[in-house]
CSV table of C-alpha atoms and ligand atoms in Angstrom, one decimal:
chain,number,residue,atom,x,y,z
A,1,MET,CA,-38.6,-9.6,-0.8
A,2,ARG,CA,-36.0,-7.0,0.5
A,3,MET,CA,-32.6,-7.5,-0.8
A,4,GLY,CA,-30.1,-7.1,2.1
A,5,ILE,CA,-26.2,-6.9,1.9
A,6,LEU,CA,-23.9,-7.0,4.7
A,7,GLY,CA,-20.4,-5.4,4.2
A,8,ILE,CA,-17.7,-6.1,6.7
A,9,SER,CA,-14.2,-4.8,7.2
A,10,ALA,CA,-12.1,-6.7,9.7
A,11,PHE,CA,-8.8,-8.1,11.0
A,12,TYR,CA,-6.3,-5.4,10.0
A,13,HIS,CA,-7.4,-2.1,11.6
A,14,ASP,CA,-10.7,-0.1,11.9
A,15,SER,CA,-13.2,-3.0,11.6
A,16,ALA,CA,-16.7,-1.9,10.5
A,17,ALA,CA,-20.0,-3.2,9.2
A,18,ALA,CA,-22.5,-1.5,6.9
A,19,ILE,CA,-25.9,-2.6,5.4
A,20,LEU,CA,-27.6,-2.0,2.2
A,21,ILE,CA,-31.3,-2.8,1.9
A,22,ASP,CA,-32.4,-2.8,-1.9
A,23,GLY,CA,-29.3,-0.6,-2.7
A,24,GLU,CA,-29.8,2.0,0.0
A,25,LEU,CA,-27.4,2.5,2.6
A,26,ILE,CA,-29.4,2.1,6.0
A,27,ALA,CA,-26.6,1.9,8.5
A,28,ALA,CA,-22.8,1.6,9.0
A,29,GLY,CA,-20.9,1.4,12.3
A,30,GLN,CA,-17.1,1.1,13.2
A,31,GLU,CA,-16.4,-1.4,16.0
A,32,GLU,CA,-14.3,0.9,18.0
A,33,ARG,CA,-17.5,3.0,18.7
A,34,PHE,CA,-19.1,0.0,20.4
A,35,SER,CA,-16.2,-1.7,21.9
A,36,ARG,CA,-14.5,1.5,22.9
A,37,ILE,CA,-11.2,0.1,21.7
A,38,LYS,CA,-9.6,2.7,19.5
A,39,HIS,CA,-9.0,1.3,16.0
A,40,ASP,CA,-10.6,-2.1,17.2
A,41,SER,CA,-9.4,-4.5,14.5
A,42,GLY,CA,-11.4,-7.6,15.8
A,43,PHE,CA,-14.4,-9.2,14.3
A,44,PRO,CA,-17.1,-6.4,14.4
A,45,ALA,CA,-19.8,-8.2,16.2
A,46,HIS,CA,-21.2,-5.2,17.9
A,47,ALA,CA,-21.2,-3.2,14.6
A,48,ILE,CA,-23.0,-6.1,12.7
A,49,LYS,CA,-25.6,-6.5,15.4
A,50,TYR,CA,-26.3,-2.8,15.2
A,51,VAL,CA,-26.6,-2.5,11.5
A,52,LEU,CA,-28.9,-5.6,11.3
A,53,GLU,CA,-31.1,-4.0,14.0
A,54,GLU,CA,-31.2,-0.8,12.3
A,55,ALA,CA,-32.1,-2.4,9.1
A,56,GLY,CA,-34.8,-4.5,10.8
A,57,MET,CA,-33.5,-7.5,9.0
A,58,GLU,CA,-32.6,-11.0,10.4
A,59,TYR,CA,-29.2,-12.3,9.6
A,60,ASN,CA,-30.8,-15.3,7.9
A,61,GLU,CA,-32.7,-13.1,5.5
A,62,LEU,CA,-29.5,-11.6,4.0
A,63,THR,CA,-28.8,-12.0,0.4
A,64,ALA,CA,-25.1,-11.9,0.7
A,65,VAL,CA,-22.3,-10.9,3.0
A,66,ILE,CA,-19.3,-9.3,1.5
A,67,PHE,CA,-15.8,-9.0,3.0
A,68,TYR,CA,-13.7,-5.9,2.0
A,69,GLU,CA,-10.9,-7.7,0.6
A,70,LYS,CA,-9.3,-11.2,-0.7
A,71,PRO,CA,-7.4,-12.8,2.1
A,72,LEU,CA,-5.7,-15.3,0.0
A,73,LEU,CA,-4.2,-12.7,-2.5
A,74,LYS,CA,-3.0,-10.7,0.5
A,75,PHE,CA,-1.4,-13.8,1.9
A,76,GLU,CA,0.2,-14.4,-1.4
A,77,ARG,CA,1.7,-10.8,-1.3
A,78,LEU,CA,3.1,-11.7,2.1
A,79,LEU,CA,4.6,-14.7,1.0
A,80,GLU,CA,6.3,-13.3,-2.1
A,81,THR,CA,7.5,-10.3,-0.3
A,82,TYR,CA,9.3,-12.4,2.3
A,83,HIS,CA,10.7,-14.6,-0.5
A,84,GLY,CA,11.8,-11.6,-2.4
A,85,PHE,CA,13.6,-10.1,0.5
A,86,ALA,CA,14.9,-13.2,2.1
A,87,PRO,CA,16.8,-13.6,4.4
A,88,LYS,CA,16.2,-9.9,5.5
A,89,GLY,CA,12.6,-10.7,6.2
A,90,VAL,CA,13.1,-13.8,8.4
A,91,VAL,CA,12.2,-11.8,11.7
A,92,SER,CA,8.9,-10.6,10.4
A,93,PHE,CA,8.2,-13.8,8.5
A,94,VAL,CA,8.7,-15.8,11.7
A,95,SER,CA,6.3,-13.7,13.8
A,96,ALA,CA,3.8,-12.9,11.2
A,97,ILE,CA,3.2,-16.4,9.6
A,98,PRO,CA,1.6,-18.4,12.5
A,99,LEU,CA,-0.8,-15.6,12.9
A,100,TRP,CA,-1.6,-15.6,9.1
A,101,ILE,CA,-1.9,-19.3,9.3
A,102,LYS,CA,-4.3,-19.3,12.1
A,103,GLU,CA,-6.5,-16.3,11.1
A,104,LYS,CA,-6.0,-14.9,7.6
A,105,LEU,CA,-5.5,-17.9,5.6
A,106,PHE,CA,-8.4,-19.5,6.8
A,107,MET,CA,-10.6,-16.2,6.8
A,108,LYS,CA,-13.4,-17.7,5.0
A,109,LYS,CA,-14.0,-20.4,7.9
A,110,LEU,CA,-13.1,-17.9,10.5
A,111,LEU,CA,-15.8,-15.3,9.0
A,112,GLN,CA,-18.5,-18.2,8.7
A,113,LYS,CA,-17.9,-19.4,12.3
A,114,GLN,CA,-18.2,-15.9,13.6
A,115,LEU,CA,-21.2,-15.1,11.6
A,116,GLN,CA,-22.9,-18.1,13.0
A,117,GLN,CA,-23.9,-16.2,16.2
A,118,PHE,CA,-26.2,-14.1,14.1
A,119,GLY,CA,-28.0,-17.1,12.3
A,120,THR,CA,-27.5,-20.5,10.8
A,121,ALA,CA,-28.6,-19.9,7.3
A,122,LYS,CA,-25.9,-20.4,4.6
A,123,ILE,CA,-25.5,-16.9,3.2
A,124,PRO,CA,-23.1,-16.5,0.2
A,125,LEU,CA,-19.8,-14.9,1.3
A,126,LEU,CA,-18.2,-12.7,-1.2
A,127,PHE,CA,-14.6,-11.4,-1.4
A,128,PRO,CA,-13.8,-8.4,-3.7
A,129,GLU,CA,-10.3,-6.8,-4.0
A,130,HIS,CA,-9.5,-4.3,-1.3
A,131,HIS,CA,-9.1,-1.3,-3.8
A,132,LEU,CA,-12.4,-2.3,-5.6
A,133,SER,CA,-13.9,-1.8,-2.1
A,134,HIS,CA,-12.4,1.6,-1.8
A,135,ALA,CA,-13.2,2.6,-5.4
A,136,ALA,CA,-16.9,1.4,-4.8
A,137,SER,CA,-17.0,3.3,-1.6
A,138,ALA,CA,-15.9,6.4,-3.5
A,139,PHE,CA,-18.1,6.2,-6.5
A,140,TYR,CA,-21.4,4.4,-5.6
A,141,PRO,CA,-22.5,6.9,-2.9
A,142,SER,CA,-21.3,10.0,-4.8
A,143,PRO,CA,-23.8,12.4,-6.4
A,144,PHE,CA,-22.1,11.7,-9.9
A,145,GLU,CA,-23.4,9.7,-12.9
A,146,GLU,CA,-20.0,9.1,-13.8
A,147,ALA,CA,-16.5,10.1,-12.4
A,148,ALA,CA,-12.8,9.2,-12.3
A,149,ILE,CA,-11.7,7.3,-9.1
A,150,LEU,CA,-8.7,7.7,-7.2
A,151,THR,CA,-8.0,5.3,-4.4
A,152,ILE,CA,-4.7,5.6,-2.5
A,153,ASP,CA,-3.8,3.8,0.7
A,154,GLY,CA,-0.9,1.7,2.5
A,155,VAL,CA,-1.5,-1.5,0.8
A,156,GLY,CA,-4.4,-3.9,0.2
A,157,GLU,CA,-3.7,-7.2,-1.4
A,158,TRP,CA,-0.9,-5.9,-3.9
A,159,ALA,CA,-2.4,-2.6,-5.0
A,160,THR,CA,-1.4,0.6,-3.2
A,161,LEU,CA,-3.1,3.1,-5.4
A,162,THR,CA,-5.5,2.5,-8.4
A,163,ILE,CA,-7.1,5.0,-10.9
A,164,SER,CA,-10.5,3.9,-12.2
A,165,TYR,CA,-13.6,5.0,-14.2
A,166,GLY,CA,-16.9,4.7,-12.8
A,167,SER,CA,-20.2,4.8,-14.8
A,168,SER,CA,-23.5,3.0,-15.2
A,169,GLY,CA,-21.3,0.2,-16.8
A,170,GLY,CA,-19.4,-0.3,-13.6
A,171,ILE,CA,-16.0,0.2,-12.2
A,172,ARG,CA,-13.2,-0.1,-14.9
A,173,VAL,CA,-9.6,-0.1,-13.4
A,174,LEU,CA,-7.3,1.7,-15.6
A,175,LYS,CA,-3.9,2.0,-13.7
A,176,GLU,CA,-2.6,0.4,-10.6
A,177,LEU,CA,0.6,0.8,-8.5
A,178,HIS,CA,1.8,-2.2,-6.6
A,179,PHE,CA,3.4,-2.8,-3.2
A,180,PRO,CA,6.1,-2.2,-2.0
A,181,HIS,CA,5.9,1.2,-3.8
A,182,SER,CA,3.1,2.9,-1.7
A,183,LEU,CA,2.3,6.7,-1.1
A,184,GLY,CA,0.3,5.7,2.1
A,185,LEU,CA,3.3,3.8,3.5
A,186,LEU,CA,5.7,6.5,2.6
A,187,TYR,CA,3.5,8.9,4.7
A,188,SER,CA,3.2,6.2,7.5
A,189,ALA,CA,7.0,5.8,7.5
A,190,PHE,CA,7.3,9.6,8.3
A,191,THR,CA,4.4,9.1,10.9
A,192,TYR,CA,6.6,6.6,12.5
A,193,TYR,CA,10.0,8.5,12.2
A,194,LEU,CA,8.3,11.5,13.8
A,195,GLY,CA,7.2,9.6,16.8
A,196,PHE,CA,3.5,9.0,16.0
A,197,LYS,CA,1.4,5.7,15.7
A,198,VAL,CA,1.2,4.3,12.2
A,199,ASN,CA,-2.4,3.9,10.8
A,200,SER,CA,-3.5,6.3,13.5
A,201,GLY,CA,-1.2,9.3,14.0
A,202,GLU,CA,-1.0,10.5,10.3
A,203,TYR,CA,-3.5,13.2,11.1
A,204,LYS,CA,-1.0,14.5,13.7
A,205,LEU,CA,1.8,14.6,10.9
A,206,MET,CA,-0.6,16.5,8.8
A,207,GLY,CA,-1.4,18.8,11.6
A,208,LEU,CA,2.1,19.3,12.3
A,209,ALA,CA,3.2,20.3,8.8
A,210,PRO,CA,1.8,23.8,8.8
A,211,TYR,CA,4.2,24.5,11.7
A,212,GLY,CA,7.1,23.9,9.5
A,213,ASN,CA,8.9,26.8,8.0
A,214,PRO,CA,8.3,26.8,4.2
A,215,ASP,CA,11.1,29.3,3.6
A,216,SER,CA,14.0,27.6,5.6
A,217,ALA,CA,16.9,25.9,4.1
A,218,GLN,CA,16.2,22.9,6.2
A,219,THR,CA,12.9,22.4,4.8
A,220,LYS,CA,14.1,22.7,1.3
A,221,ILE,CA,16.9,20.3,2.1
A,222,PHE,CA,14.5,17.8,3.6
A,223,LYS,CA,12.3,18.0,0.6
A,224,GLU,CA,15.3,17.4,-1.8
A,225,LYS,CA,16.5,14.5,0.2
A,226,ILE,CA,13.2,12.8,0.2
A,227,LEU,CA,13.0,13.4,-3.7
A,228,THR,CA,16.4,12.2,-4.5
A,229,GLU,CA,17.0,9.4,-1.9
A,230,LEU,CA,13.6,8.0,-0.7
A,231,VAL,CA,11.3,8.4,-3.5
A,232,ASP,CA,11.3,8.7,-7.3
A,233,VAL,CA,8.3,10.5,-8.5
A,234,ARG,CA,7.2,10.1,-12.1
A,235,GLU,CA,5.4,12.8,-14.0
A,236,ASP,CA,2.1,10.8,-14.0
A,237,GLY,CA,2.3,10.6,-10.1
A,238,SER,CA,3.4,6.9,-9.9
A,239,ILE,CA,6.3,6.5,-7.4
A,240,LEU,CA,9.2,4.2,-6.8
A,241,LEU,CA,10.5,3.8,-3.2
A,242,ASN,CA,14.3,3.1,-2.5
A,243,MET,CA,13.6,0.1,-0.3
A,244,ASN,CA,17.1,0.4,1.1
A,245,TYR,CA,15.5,2.9,3.4
A,246,PHE,CA,12.4,1.1,4.4
A,247,ASP,CA,11.9,-1.9,6.5
A,248,PHE,CA,8.1,-2.5,6.4
A,249,ALA,CA,8.6,-5.3,3.7
A,250,THR,CA,10.9,-7.2,5.8
A,251,ARG,CA,10.8,-6.4,9.5
A,252,LEU,CA,8.3,-5.1,12.0
A,253,THR,CA,9.3,-1.4,11.8
A,254,MET,CA,8.8,1.0,9.0
A,255,THR,CA,12.1,2.5,8.6
A,256,ASN,CA,15.7,2.0,8.7
A,257,ASN,CA,16.5,4.3,11.4
A,258,ARG,CA,20.3,4.3,11.1
A,259,LYS,CA,20.0,5.2,7.4
A,260,TRP,CA,17.2,7.8,8.1
A,261,GLU,CA,19.4,9.5,10.7
A,262,ALA,CA,22.4,9.7,8.4
A,263,LEU,CA,20.1,11.1,5.6
A,264,PHE,CA,18.1,13.7,7.6
A,265,GLY,CA,20.7,14.3,10.5
A,266,ILE,CA,18.0,13.9,13.2
A,267,PRO,CA,17.3,10.6,15.1
A,268,ARG,CA,13.8,9.2,15.2
A,269,ARG,CA,11.6,11.4,17.6
A,270,LYS,CA,10.5,9.4,20.7
A,271,PRO,CA,6.9,9.1,21.1
A,272,GLU,CA,5.5,11.9,23.4
A,273,SER,CA,8.9,13.6,23.4
A,274,ALA,CA,9.1,17.4,22.7
A,275,ILE,CA,8.6,18.4,19.2
A,276,SER,CA,11.4,20.8,17.9
A,277,GLN,CA,11.4,23.0,14.6
A,278,GLU,CA,13.4,20.3,12.7
A,279,HIS,CA,10.5,17.8,13.4
A,280,MET,CA,7.8,20.3,12.0
A,281,ASP,CA,10.0,21.0,8.9
A,282,LEU,CA,10.5,17.5,8.1
A,283,ALA,CA,6.6,17.2,8.6
A,284,LEU,CA,6.1,20.0,6.1
A,285,ALA,CA,8.6,18.5,3.8
A,286,ILE,CA,6.7,15.2,3.4
A,287,GLN,CA,3.3,16.7,3.3
A,288,ASP,CA,4.4,18.9,0.4
A,289,VAL,CA,5.8,15.9,-1.4
A,290,THR,CA,2.6,14.1,-0.7
A,291,GLU,CA,0.6,16.9,-2.0
A,292,SER,CA,2.6,17.1,-5.2
A,293,ILE,CA,2.2,13.4,-5.8
A,294,VAL,CA,-1.6,13.6,-5.1
A,295,ILE,CA,-2.0,16.5,-7.6
A,296,ALA,CA,0.0,14.7,-10.3
A,297,LEU,CA,-2.1,11.5,-9.8
A,298,ALA,CA,-5.5,13.7,-10.1
A,299,ARG,CA,-4.1,15.1,-13.4
A,300,THR,CA,-3.4,11.7,-14.7
A,301,ALA,CA,-6.9,10.5,-13.7
A,302,GLN,CA,-8.5,13.5,-15.4
A,303,LYS,CA,-6.2,12.8,-18.6
A,304,ILE,CA,-7.3,9.2,-18.9
A,305,THR,CA,-10.8,9.4,-18.0
A,306,HIS,CA,-11.6,12.8,-19.4
A,307,SER,CA,-14.2,13.1,-16.5
A,308,LYS,CA,-15.2,16.4,-14.9
A,309,ASN,CA,-15.9,14.5,-11.7
A,310,LEU,CA,-13.3,13.1,-9.1
A,311,VAL,CA,-14.0,10.8,-6.2
A,312,LEU,CA,-11.6,9.7,-3.7
A,313,ALA,CA,-11.2,7.0,-1.0
A,314,GLY,CA,-8.3,5.0,0.6
A,315,GLY,CA,-6.6,6.2,3.8
A,316,VAL,CA,-4.5,8.9,2.0
A,317,ALA,CA,-7.7,10.4,1.0
A,318,LEU,CA,-8.2,11.4,4.7
A,319,ASN,CA,-5.5,13.9,4.1
A,320,CYS,CA,-7.7,16.8,3.8
A,321,VAL,CA,-5.1,19.3,3.2
A,322,ALA,CA,-3.9,17.4,0.0
A,323,ASN,CA,-7.5,17.3,-1.0
A,324,SER,CA,-8.0,20.7,-0.8
A,325,LYS,CA,-4.9,21.3,-3.0
A,326,ILE,CA,-6.7,19.2,-5.6
A,327,LEU,CA,-9.8,21.2,-5.4
A,328,ASN,CA,-7.9,24.3,-5.7
A,329,ALA,CA,-5.8,23.3,-8.7
A,330,GLY,CA,-9.0,23.2,-10.7
A,331,ILE,CA,-8.2,19.9,-12.3
A,332,PHE,CA,-11.9,18.7,-11.8
A,333,ASP,CA,-15.0,20.6,-11.7
A,334,HIS,CA,-16.5,18.6,-8.9
A,335,ILE,CA,-14.9,16.3,-6.1
A,336,TRP,CA,-16.6,14.1,-3.7
A,337,ILE,CA,-14.7,12.2,-0.9
A,338,GLN,CA,-15.8,9.2,0.9
A,339,PRO,CA,-16.0,10.3,4.5
A,340,ALA,CA,-14.9,6.9,5.8
A,341,ALA,CA,-12.0,6.9,3.3
A,342,GLY,CA,-9.9,4.5,5.4
A,343,ASP,CA,-10.4,0.8,5.7
A,344,ALA,CA,-13.7,1.1,7.8
A,345,GLY,CA,-15.4,2.4,4.7
A,346,GLY,CA,-14.3,-0.5,2.8
A,347,ALA,CA,-17.4,-2.3,4.5
A,348,VAL,CA,-19.6,0.4,2.6
A,349,GLY,CA,-17.7,-0.1,-0.6
A,350,ALA,CA,-17.9,-3.8,-0.4
A,351,ALA,CA,-21.7,-3.9,0.1
A,352,PHE,CA,-22.2,-1.4,-2.9
A,353,ALA,CA,-19.9,-3.5,-5.1
A,354,ALA,CA,-22.0,-6.6,-4.4
A,355,PHE,CA,-25.2,-4.8,-5.2
A,356,HIS,CA,-24.2,-3.1,-8.4
A,357,ILE,CA,-21.3,-5.4,-9.8
A,358,ARG,CA,-22.0,-8.8,-8.6
A,359,PHE,CA,-25.8,-8.6,-8.6
A,360,LYS,CA,-25.8,-6.0,-11.6
A,361,LYS,CA,-28.5,-3.8,-9.8
A,362,LYS,CA,-28.9,-0.3,-11.3
A,363,ARG,CA,-27.9,2.7,-9.5
A,364,THR,CA,-30.0,5.7,-8.4
A,365,VAL,CA,-27.8,8.9,-8.1
A,366,ARG,CA,-28.7,11.4,-5.6
A,367,LEU,CA,-27.7,14.6,-7.5
A,368,LEU,CA,-28.5,17.0,-4.7
A,369,SER,CA,-26.9,15.1,-1.8
A,370,ASP,CA,-25.3,11.7,-1.9
A,371,SER,CA,-26.2,8.3,-0.7
A,372,MET,CA,-24.2,8.6,2.6
A,373,ASN,CA,-27.0,10.4,4.6
A,374,TYR,CA,-24.3,13.0,5.3
A,375,SER,CA,-22.6,10.1,7.0
A,376,TYR,CA,-25.2,10.0,9.8
A,377,LEU,CA,-25.2,6.2,9.6
A,378,GLY,CA,-24.8,5.2,13.3
A,379,PRO,CA,-26.9,4.7,16.3
A,380,GLN,CA,-28.9,7.5,18.0
A,381,TYR,CA,-30.2,7.9,21.4
A,382,SER,CA,-33.4,9.3,22.8
A,383,ASP,CA,-34.0,11.7,25.5
A,384,LYS,CA,-34.8,8.8,27.8
A,385,ASP,CA,-31.4,6.9,27.0
A,386,ILE,CA,-29.7,10.3,27.8
A,387,LEU,CA,-31.5,10.6,31.2
A,388,ARG,CA,-30.6,7.1,32.0
A,389,ALA,CA,-27.0,7.8,31.4
A,390,ILE,CA,-27.2,10.9,33.5
A,391,ASN,CA,-28.5,9.1,36.3
A,392,LYS,CA,-26.2,6.3,36.1
A,393,TYR,CA,-23.3,8.7,36.3
A,394,GLU,CA,-24.9,11.2,38.7
A,395,ALA,CA,-24.3,14.0,36.4
A,396,GLY,CA,-26.1,17.3,36.8
A,397,TYR,CA,-28.1,18.7,33.8
A,398,ASP,CA,-30.5,21.6,32.8
A,399,TYR,CA,-33.3,20.7,30.5
A,400,PHE,CA,-34.2,23.3,27.8
A,401,LYS,CA,-37.6,22.9,26.2
A,402,ASN,CA,-36.8,25.6,23.8
A,403,PHE,CA,-33.8,25.3,21.3
A,404,ASP,CA,-33.2,29.0,21.1
A,405,ASP,CA,-32.8,29.2,24.9
A,406,LEU,CA,-30.3,26.4,24.7
A,407,SER,CA,-28.4,28.1,21.8
A,408,LEU,CA,-28.1,31.3,23.7
A,409,VAL,CA,-26.6,29.5,26.9
A,410,VAL,CA,-24.1,27.5,24.7
A,411,SER,CA,-23.0,30.5,22.6
A,412,LYS,CA,-22.4,32.5,25.9
A,413,LYS,CA,-20.4,29.8,27.3
A,414,MET,CA,-18.3,29.6,24.1
A,415,ALA,CA,-17.8,33.4,24.2
A,416,GLU,CA,-16.5,32.9,27.7
A,417,GLY,CA,-13.8,30.5,26.3
A,418,ASN,CA,-15.3,27.4,27.2
A,419,VAL,CA,-14.9,24.3,25.1
A,420,ILE,CA,-18.4,22.8,24.2
A,421,GLY,CA,-19.3,19.1,23.3
A,422,TRP,CA,-22.4,18.8,21.1
A,423,PHE,CA,-24.2,15.4,21.0
A,424,GLN,CA,-27.0,15.1,18.6
A,425,ASP,CA,-28.9,12.8,16.3
A,426,ARG,CA,-27.1,9.7,14.6
A,427,MET,CA,-23.5,8.9,15.2
A,428,GLU,CA,-21.3,9.7,12.2
A,429,PHE,CA,-19.5,7.1,10.1
A,430,GLY,CA,-15.9,8.0,9.5
A,431,PRO,CA,-12.9,9.2,11.6
A,432,ARG,CA,-13.3,13.0,11.1
A,433,ALA,CA,-16.7,13.1,13.1
A,434,LEU,CA,-17.1,16.9,13.0
A,435,GLY,CA,-20.2,17.2,11.0
A,436,THR,CA,-20.6,17.2,7.1
A,437,GLU,CA,-21.3,20.5,5.6
A,438,VAL,CA,-22.9,21.2,2.3
A,439,SER,CA,-21.4,24.3,0.7
A,440,SER,CA,-23.7,26.8,-1.0
A,441,GLY,CA,-24.2,27.0,-4.8
A,442,THR,CA,-26.2,25.2,-7.4
A,443,PRO,CA,-26.4,21.4,-7.5
A,444,GLU,CA,-23.8,21.4,-10.1
A,445,THR,CA,-21.3,23.5,-8.2
A,446,ARG,CA,-21.9,21.9,-4.8
A,447,ARG,CA,-19.0,20.4,-3.1
A,448,TYR,CA,-19.1,18.4,0.1
A,449,LYS,CA,-16.5,18.8,2.9
A,450,LYS,CA,-16.0,17.6,6.4
A,451,SER,CA,-15.6,20.5,8.6
B,501,FE2,FE1,-7.1,0.4,2.5
């Protein structure tokens, strides 16, 4: 009998579903790709339906369903945080609690109820810790027999970053940093202050940083102020945030704008307003600080695991510029990064965690590639489907029987300065849907990157 495990991430942002059949990742999809609601955080009904269909498995045949975090532990963190910061947190407390009572506290019941639409069998429902899901998503699909695992994000239940060691013996957590001290939340605070959306616009902040002037006095002062006032960075890469400047633990905003304005001398940038040099310099300053913290963490991970391999996941691992700095620093011989490093990838990690940790099943390592199928894990469409869409929207088209003819036309259009969209094969899983490339070299020196 086939062993099917359904992984789910939902109810925060980037809901997704993934399915493993006998330990092989068959399909994964993010709900937003089906519902067309960006970062859809609802129950991923469309994604679950798709992965079950792709796997050819009925819901009632599943061995287990695994959610990507422990809701009760997360609730405990919220309660303790509000308690610890009371009465400052009263505004956020009052607005957040009814939602949590209704939805998060009764997550198990809510999930069971929602899952009934797929079948009535009582399938065991499992809840690993949030960072274990990230760690499993980084290690199990990687091409390494053993590796140091670094997970960095905003926050899960309590942990905001972990260093673990993955091997045939499972995943051993060696170090953890706890909320409210969080590199992800620090980066998100700057995302917010620079007028971008939290949990979404972080890539814009990363993209803005190279426009900053690395030699200007302003950038240097910004960096110094970040490191003396906002965050205390230890040699091992662990951090302490000065909570006088942050409102995410107590209110519904990220930063104390009055204090930030006094510190940096610029007001919070209004979303969609003009971007000036000082915004770019501030973006560069926090990107630089983030990179130095990530490198220090990578060094610590190497020191305590003695591994030559590093795998990464968690939202901060989507900062590909910081990742490239780890690579260039030569701390590890090989690096592999989960393409869906954010919370959507938690669905994949949770499923792997169930298979290898809960059910103690052996792992088959794909040394020459990985177990993500180059992240091509989503639906694909036949020529017939495409024709149907063309007819529906009355779009014009040319049909090329020969691939060379098509490439010739496309390259000519590109040379003329046109922008080309290319649609082919299965949909990718992960936010950087730009194709996965395998660099040249021997299997030992291969590195995988999103291009
Ligand atoms: Fe996360």
